[in-house]
Amino acid sequence: MSFLIYILTQILYIILEQYIKFKIANVILITIFILQTIILHKLFIKTQPSNIRSGNFTIKLYIALAIVGSFLLAEIGFLRFISPGLFNTKMTFNNLGSLFFATIFFPIYEELITRGMILNMLNKRFSFPVANVFQAIIFSILHFSLHMILLYFVFGLILGIVKKNLNIYYCILIHVLINMCVFLLSTQIVNLHLPNIPDYFFLIIGFIFLIVTLYVTLNINKFIDKCSGLNQE
């Protein structure tokens, strides 16, 4: 049902954008988004109320921000390798509606569906690694981008581990911040002047920071325990 709502929302967005004044379309879709988010959040809390863990907020926030920074650098490296002109060509940016949907609407909605509903459902039938792989596959397919599908798949895996070890709200934070940074860079609201460096250099950078991201993600609990121990001393 969540899949159907998600697909219908995207179709509705396209229809409203084409045939209705954009400001009106934004108001309608933002209203739908708020209602759907409330419903999905309530469903998620019912299915896994213990997912919200208390304590060590500062440490967990630092870990989340470290994941954001390292994965963002990895994504910039891969994007620069795959689409060399992406950060040098200004994309269309008409209004704040585009910013809202790209950086707030879709990240929150995708997290509540994939890491929330779908991962919980799959984890009841399969072990976490298997469930996480399946939800990451679904997440990557939903982006309809063949040249970036592997990166989306890895991002989905990372967020699944974050959700397991922290909670879904950190997944939303990471997803929102990364989408916002990529959006601002690709629209050149924030100018990123990349020198004329061979493309393979950016590919190497991408792999290095992807490994860093995976290392941080796979050792979340170890970092929390270590930092908590230092704070107690």
mmCIF file of N, CA and C in Angstrom, residues 3-5 10 12 14 26 29 40 50 55 60 77 95 100 104 117 120 145 169 171 173 199 212 228 233:
data_model
loop_
_atom_site.group_PDB
_atom_site.id
_atom_site.type_symbol
_atom_site.label_atom_id
_atom_site.label_comp_id
_atom_site.label_asym_id
_atom_site.label_seq_id
_atom_site.Cartn_x
_atom_site.Cartn_y
_atom_site.Cartn_z
ATOM 1 N N PHE A 3 3.864 1.538 -1.214
ATOM 2 C CA PHE A 3 4.436 1.680 -2.554
ATOM 3 C C PHE A 3 3.465 2.398 -3.472
ATOM 4 N N LEU A 4 2.211 1.965 -3.428
ATOM 5 C CA LEU A 4 1.188 2.529 -4.299
ATOM 6 C C LEU A 4 1.010 4.015 -4.022
ATOM 7 N N ILE A 5 0.968 4.392 -2.751
ATOM 8 C CA ILE A 5 0.829 5.800 -2.374
ATOM 9 C C ILE A 5 2.020 6.606 -2.883
ATOM 10 N N GLN A 10 4.041 10.630 -6.847
ATOM 11 C CA GLN A 10 4.951 11.102 -7.890
ATOM 12 C C GLN A 10 4.195 11.431 -9.180
ATOM 13 N N LEU A 12 1.016 12.249 -9.361
ATOM 14 C CA LEU A 12 0.220 13.443 -9.069
ATOM 15 C C LEU A 12 1.073 14.697 -9.159
ATOM 16 N N ILE A 14 3.701 15.194 -11.062
ATOM 17 C CA ILE A 14 3.950 15.488 -12.474
ATOM 18 C C ILE A 14 2.720 16.121 -13.122
ATOM 19 N N ASN A 26 2.151 23.041 -5.391
ATOM 20 C CA ASN A 26 2.981 22.899 -4.196
ATOM 21 C C ASN A 26 2.146 22.833 -2.927
ATOM 22 N N LEU A 29 0.377 19.408 -2.772
ATOM 23 C CA LEU A 29 1.281 18.299 -2.499
ATOM 24 C C LEU A 29 1.896 18.376 -1.106
ATOM 25 N N LEU A 40 2.076 7.536 8.147
ATOM 26 C CA LEU A 40 3.193 6.595 8.080
ATOM 27 C C LEU A 40 3.967 6.547 9.391
ATOM 28 N N SER A 50 9.949 0.485 20.061
ATOM 29 C CA SER A 50 11.195 0.496 20.827
ATOM 30 C C SER A 50 12.374 0.995 19.999
ATOM 31 N N GLY A 55 19.543 8.462 25.182
ATOM 32 C CA GLY A 55 20.924 8.562 25.617
ATOM 33 C C GLY A 55 21.912 8.718 24.477
ATOM 34 N N LYS A 60 25.764 10.131 18.909
ATOM 35 C CA LYS A 60 25.053 9.606 17.747
ATOM 36 C C LYS A 60 24.927 10.660 16.652
ATOM 37 N N GLY A 77 32.387 12.428 -5.740
ATOM 38 C CA GLY A 77 33.414 11.782 -6.548
ATOM 39 C C GLY A 77 32.821 10.942 -7.660
ATOM 40 N N ASN A 95 11.745 27.715 -7.943
ATOM 41 C CA ASN A 95 11.195 28.186 -6.685
ATOM 42 C C ASN A 95 11.546 27.250 -5.542
ATOM 43 N N PHE A 100 12.051 21.979 -1.607
ATOM 44 C CA PHE A 100 11.298 21.259 -0.580
ATOM 45 C C PHE A 100 11.127 19.788 -0.944
ATOM 46 N N ILE A 104 13.311 17.539 1.373
ATOM 47 C CA ILE A 104 12.498 17.243 2.557
ATOM 48 C C ILE A 104 11.469 16.152 2.278
ATOM 49 N N MET A 117 8.621 0.927 7.109
ATOM 50 C CA MET A 117 7.637 -0.125 6.890
ATOM 51 C C MET A 117 8.239 -1.383 6.260
ATOM 52 N N ASN A 120 11.040 -3.269 8.382
ATOM 53 C CA ASN A 120 10.398 -3.930 9.524
ATOM 54 C C ASN A 120 9.668 -5.187 9.089
ATOM 55 N N SER A 145 17.212 5.267 -11.812
ATOM 56 C CA SER A 145 18.465 5.802 -12.342
ATOM 57 C C SER A 145 19.466 4.656 -12.492
ATOM 58 N N TYR A 169 15.098 8.197 12.693
ATOM 59 C CA TYR A 169 15.193 9.656 12.627
ATOM 60 C C TYR A 169 16.602 10.101 12.221
ATOM 61 N N CYS A 171 18.335 8.271 10.150
ATOM 62 C CA CYS A 171 18.286 7.983 8.702
ATOM 63 C C CYS A 171 17.707 9.174 7.950
ATOM 64 N N LEU A 173 17.634 12.311 8.958
ATOM 65 C CA LEU A 173 18.591 13.421 9.042
ATOM 66 C C LEU A 173 19.697 13.271 7.994
ATOM 67 N N ASP A 199 39.384 12.246 -14.693
ATOM 68 C CA ASP A 199 38.161 11.675 -14.131
ATOM 69 C C ASP A 199 38.439 10.528 -13.170
ATOM 70 N N VAL A 212 35.299 4.652 3.812
ATOM 71 C CA VAL A 212 35.251 5.350 5.107
ATOM 72 C C VAL A 212 33.831 5.332 5.660
ATOM 73 N N SER A 228 31.293 6.741 24.997
ATOM 74 C CA SER A 228 30.580 6.739 26.282
ATOM 75 C C SER A 228 31.552 6.428 27.413
ATOM 76 N N GLU A 233 34.968 8.582 32.169
ATOM 77 C CA GLU A 233 36.246 8.662 32.870
ATOM 78 C C GLU A 233 36.501 10.055 33.447
#
